[in-house]
Amino acid sequence: MQKIKTALLSYGMSGKVFHAPFLDIHPGFELLGSWERSKKLIQEDYPTVKSYPSIDELLSDNVDLVIVNTPVGTHYEYAKKVLLAGKHAVVEKAFTTTVAEAEELAAIAKEKGLKLAVFQNRRWDSDFKTVQKVIKEGTLGDLVEAEFHFDRYNPLLSPKAHKETANDGAGILKDLGPHLIDQAVCLFGSPKSVFGDIRYTRENSLVDDWIDLLLIYEDFRVRLKASFFVREANPAYTIHGKKGSFLKPRGDVQEDELKLGKKPNLE
């Protein structure tokens, strides 16, 4: 089997934890390296791969697939550059900052016969998989309402400038919101309408840090919430049906174990 030669556009936490370990172990992929602007770190973990000094040098290499795992506000620019170079692309959430940007990227990929996908790793969280199983089995009967939370207690502003500077890619709606929205759509399909409440709750915050989204379905409602001021965690998933209720805390351990250096396996 010919391996898919893959490169990353950054090797920060995302590249180190969510991408490189899986690309390295999967027999269908070959990790070629990462674009590294300043810190040269990837070769400390993977000595045989390359550290590209520029995106142009990366794209000129024999790369099949590029992971666009840069700050959200740069996704459109870099994904377009990748596609125009004739490379397949996987783009982290949030895919782009506007619908028009997303549609343009999709059109370029279609025109060039390239694969373009959004990286939605939270579909494989164990807690979400459990919720998926309960709903599929029909244990709760006809569903009445659901509430999903992705809460944290982060009262202080992040030292990462791209997360706290007012720009189209910053804020909790585009950071944690895509996970909640994607999981709701995976489970229930597209809603008929959506209402949203977005707030700035931290002192001196320039970006949204509290969201409350209401998804309206025919006979069903889904509320999606995320906040940086939740000291005592709510259930991550609360689902009420006509035959019962199901509450599930956020309990997936994969991210924590990957951060500690534990490697994934294929079993």
PDB file of C-alpha atoms in Angstrom, residues 74-177:
ATOM      1  CA  THR A  74      -5.156  31.920   8.841  1.00  0.00           C
ATOM      2  CA  HIS A  75      -7.044  28.787   7.747  1.00  0.00           C
ATOM      3  CA  TYR A  76      -8.509  30.248   4.576  1.00  0.00           C
ATOM      4  CA  GLU A  77      -5.219  31.779   3.399  1.00  0.00           C
ATOM      5  CA  TYR A  78      -3.139  28.662   3.992  1.00  0.00           C
ATOM      6  CA  ALA A  79      -5.733  26.112   2.876  1.00  0.00           C
ATOM      7  CA  LYS A  80      -6.150  28.000  -0.394  1.00  0.00           C
ATOM      8  CA  LYS A  81      -2.378  28.060  -0.891  1.00  0.00           C
ATOM      9  CA  VAL A  82      -2.215  24.307  -0.218  1.00  0.00           C
ATOM     10  CA  LEU A  83      -4.997  23.503  -2.693  1.00  0.00           C
ATOM     11  CA  LEU A  84      -3.590  25.754  -5.409  1.00  0.00           C
ATOM     12  CA  ALA A  85      -0.293  23.887  -5.000  1.00  0.00           C
ATOM     13  CA  GLY A  86      -2.149  20.677  -5.871  1.00  0.00           C
ATOM     14  CA  LYS A  87      -2.094  19.149  -2.382  1.00  0.00           C
ATOM     15  CA  HIS A  88      -4.963  17.549  -0.476  1.00  0.00           C
ATOM     16  CA  ALA A  89      -5.878  19.390   2.743  1.00  0.00           C
ATOM     17  CA  VAL A  90      -7.263  18.627   6.179  1.00  0.00           C
ATOM     18  CA  VAL A  91      -8.165  21.846   7.991  1.00  0.00           C
ATOM     19  CA  GLU A  92      -8.687  22.123  11.727  1.00  0.00           C
ATOM     20  CA  LYS A  93     -11.832  23.644  13.153  1.00  0.00           C
ATOM     21  CA  ALA A  94     -13.096  26.266  12.760  1.00  0.00           C
ATOM     22  CA  PHE A  95     -12.785  25.567   9.034  1.00  0.00           C
ATOM     23  CA  THR A  96     -12.927  29.235   7.980  1.00  0.00           C
ATOM     24  CA  THR A  97     -14.303  32.465   9.419  1.00  0.00           C
ATOM     25  CA  THR A  98     -16.983  32.986   6.740  1.00  0.00           C
ATOM     26  CA  VAL A  99     -19.265  30.839   4.617  1.00  0.00           C
ATOM     27  CA  ALA A 100     -17.925  32.514   1.475  1.00  0.00           C
ATOM     28  CA  GLU A 101     -14.377  31.418   2.313  1.00  0.00           C
ATOM     29  CA  ALA A 102     -15.517  27.838   2.934  1.00  0.00           C
ATOM     30  CA  GLU A 103     -17.444  27.708  -0.333  1.00  0.00           C
ATOM     31  CA  GLU A 104     -14.465  29.062  -2.276  1.00  0.00           C
ATOM     32  CA  LEU A 105     -12.124  26.429  -0.835  1.00  0.00           C
ATOM     33  CA  ALA A 106     -14.640  23.682  -1.616  1.00  0.00           C
ATOM     34  CA  ALA A 107     -14.932  24.945  -5.201  1.00  0.00           C
ATOM     35  CA  ILE A 108     -11.145  24.969  -5.669  1.00  0.00           C
ATOM     36  CA  ALA A 109     -10.843  21.433  -4.314  1.00  0.00           C
ATOM     37  CA  LYS A 110     -13.619  20.201  -6.598  1.00  0.00           C
ATOM     38  CA  GLU A 111     -12.126  21.905  -9.649  1.00  0.00           C
ATOM     39  CA  LYS A 112      -8.710  20.370  -8.996  1.00  0.00           C
ATOM     40  CA  GLY A 113      -9.997  16.933  -7.955  1.00  0.00           C
ATOM     41  CA  LEU A 114      -8.528  17.246  -4.463  1.00  0.00           C
ATOM     42  CA  LYS A 115      -9.730  16.043  -1.078  1.00  0.00           C
ATOM     43  CA  LEU A 116     -10.653  18.753   1.427  1.00  0.00           C
ATOM     44  CA  ALA A 117     -11.858  17.850   4.911  1.00  0.00           C
ATOM     45  CA  VAL A 118     -12.324  19.408   8.346  1.00  0.00           C
ATOM     46  CA  PHE A 119     -10.555  17.785  11.293  1.00  0.00           C
ATOM     47  CA  GLN A 120     -13.208  16.937  13.909  1.00  0.00           C
ATOM     48  CA  ASN A 121     -11.385  14.748  16.429  1.00  0.00           C
ATOM     49  CA  ARG A 122     -14.021  15.092  19.166  1.00  0.00           C
ATOM     50  CA  ARG A 123     -16.263  12.683  17.264  1.00  0.00           C
ATOM     51  CA  TRP A 124     -14.074   9.938  18.724  1.00  0.00           C
ATOM     52  CA  ASP A 125     -14.207  11.040  22.366  1.00  0.00           C
ATOM     53  CA  SER A 126     -15.357   8.131  24.508  1.00  0.00           C
ATOM     54  CA  ASP A 127     -18.069  10.169  26.248  1.00  0.00           C
ATOM     55  CA  PHE A 128     -19.544  11.281  22.926  1.00  0.00           C
ATOM     56  CA  LYS A 129     -19.392   7.722  21.565  1.00  0.00           C
ATOM     57  CA  THR A 130     -21.393   6.590  24.607  1.00  0.00           C
ATOM     58  CA  VAL A 131     -24.023   9.272  23.992  1.00  0.00           C
ATOM     59  CA  GLN A 132     -24.162   8.255  20.334  1.00  0.00           C
ATOM     60  CA  LYS A 133     -24.759   4.626  21.344  1.00  0.00           C
ATOM     61  CA  VAL A 134     -27.538   5.487  23.821  1.00  0.00           C
ATOM     62  CA  ILE A 135     -29.394   7.563  21.216  1.00  0.00           C
ATOM     63  CA  LYS A 136     -28.962   4.961  18.474  1.00  0.00           C
ATOM     64  CA  GLU A 137     -30.355   2.213  20.704  1.00  0.00           C
ATOM     65  CA  GLY A 138     -33.496   4.276  21.391  1.00  0.00           C
ATOM     66  CA  THR A 139     -33.251   3.752  25.137  1.00  0.00           C
ATOM     67  CA  LEU A 140     -34.712   7.174  25.917  1.00  0.00           C
ATOM     68  CA  GLY A 141     -37.613   6.942  23.479  1.00  0.00           C
ATOM     69  CA  ASP A 142     -38.601  10.016  21.477  1.00  0.00           C
ATOM     70  CA  LEU A 143     -36.202  12.803  22.399  1.00  0.00           C
ATOM     71  CA  VAL A 144     -37.529  16.043  23.853  1.00  0.00           C
ATOM     72  CA  GLU A 145     -34.417  18.111  24.519  1.00  0.00           C
ATOM     73  CA  ALA A 146     -30.641  17.939  24.908  1.00  0.00           C
ATOM     74  CA  GLU A 147     -28.015  20.206  26.408  1.00  0.00           C
ATOM     75  CA  PHE A 148     -24.287  19.933  25.634  1.00  0.00           C
ATOM     76  CA  HIS A 149     -21.581  21.778  27.571  1.00  0.00           C
ATOM     77  CA  PHE A 150     -17.907  22.432  26.912  1.00  0.00           C
ATOM     78  CA  ASP A 151     -17.017  24.448  30.007  1.00  0.00           C
ATOM     79  CA  ARG A 152     -13.746  25.523  31.582  1.00  0.00           C
ATOM     80  CA  TYR A 153     -12.573  27.762  34.376  1.00  0.00           C
ATOM     81  CA  ASN A 154     -10.172  30.206  32.729  1.00  0.00           C
ATOM     82  CA  PRO A 155     -10.798  33.627  34.323  1.00  0.00           C
ATOM     83  CA  LEU A 156      -7.455  35.032  33.139  1.00  0.00           C
ATOM     84  CA  LEU A 157      -6.638  36.025  29.591  1.00  0.00           C
ATOM     85  CA  SER A 158      -4.509  33.588  27.602  1.00  0.00           C
ATOM     86  CA  PRO A 159      -0.844  34.517  27.012  1.00  0.00           C
ATOM     87  CA  LYS A 160      -1.310  33.402  23.390  1.00  0.00           C
ATOM     88  CA  ALA A 161      -1.897  36.628  21.477  1.00  0.00           C
ATOM     89  CA  HIS A 162      -3.870  35.044  18.624  1.00  0.00           C
ATOM     90  CA  LYS A 163      -6.433  33.760  21.138  1.00  0.00           C
ATOM     91  CA  GLU A 164      -7.067  37.128  22.802  1.00  0.00           C
ATOM     92  CA  THR A 165      -6.659  39.644  19.975  1.00  0.00           C
ATOM     93  CA  ALA A 166      -9.896  40.830  18.399  1.00  0.00           C
ATOM     94  CA  ASN A 167      -9.938  39.067  15.037  1.00  0.00           C
ATOM     95  CA  ASP A 168     -12.340  36.961  13.005  1.00  0.00           C
ATOM     96  CA  GLY A 169     -10.770  33.698  14.183  1.00  0.00           C
ATOM     97  CA  ALA A 170     -10.642  34.321  17.934  1.00  0.00           C
ATOM     98  CA  GLY A 171     -13.156  33.590  20.686  1.00  0.00           C
ATOM     99  CA  ILE A 172     -14.846  30.628  22.282  1.00  0.00           C
ATOM    100  CA  LEU A 173     -17.480  30.370  19.526  1.00  0.00           C
ATOM    101  CA  LYS A 174     -14.795  29.379  17.020  1.00  0.00           C
ATOM    102  CA  ASP A 175     -12.640  27.515  19.552  1.00  0.00           C
ATOM    103  CA  LEU A 176     -14.962  25.204  21.499  1.00  0.00           C
ATOM    104  CA  GLY A 177     -18.165  25.984  19.605  1.00  0.00           C
TER     105      GLY A 177
END
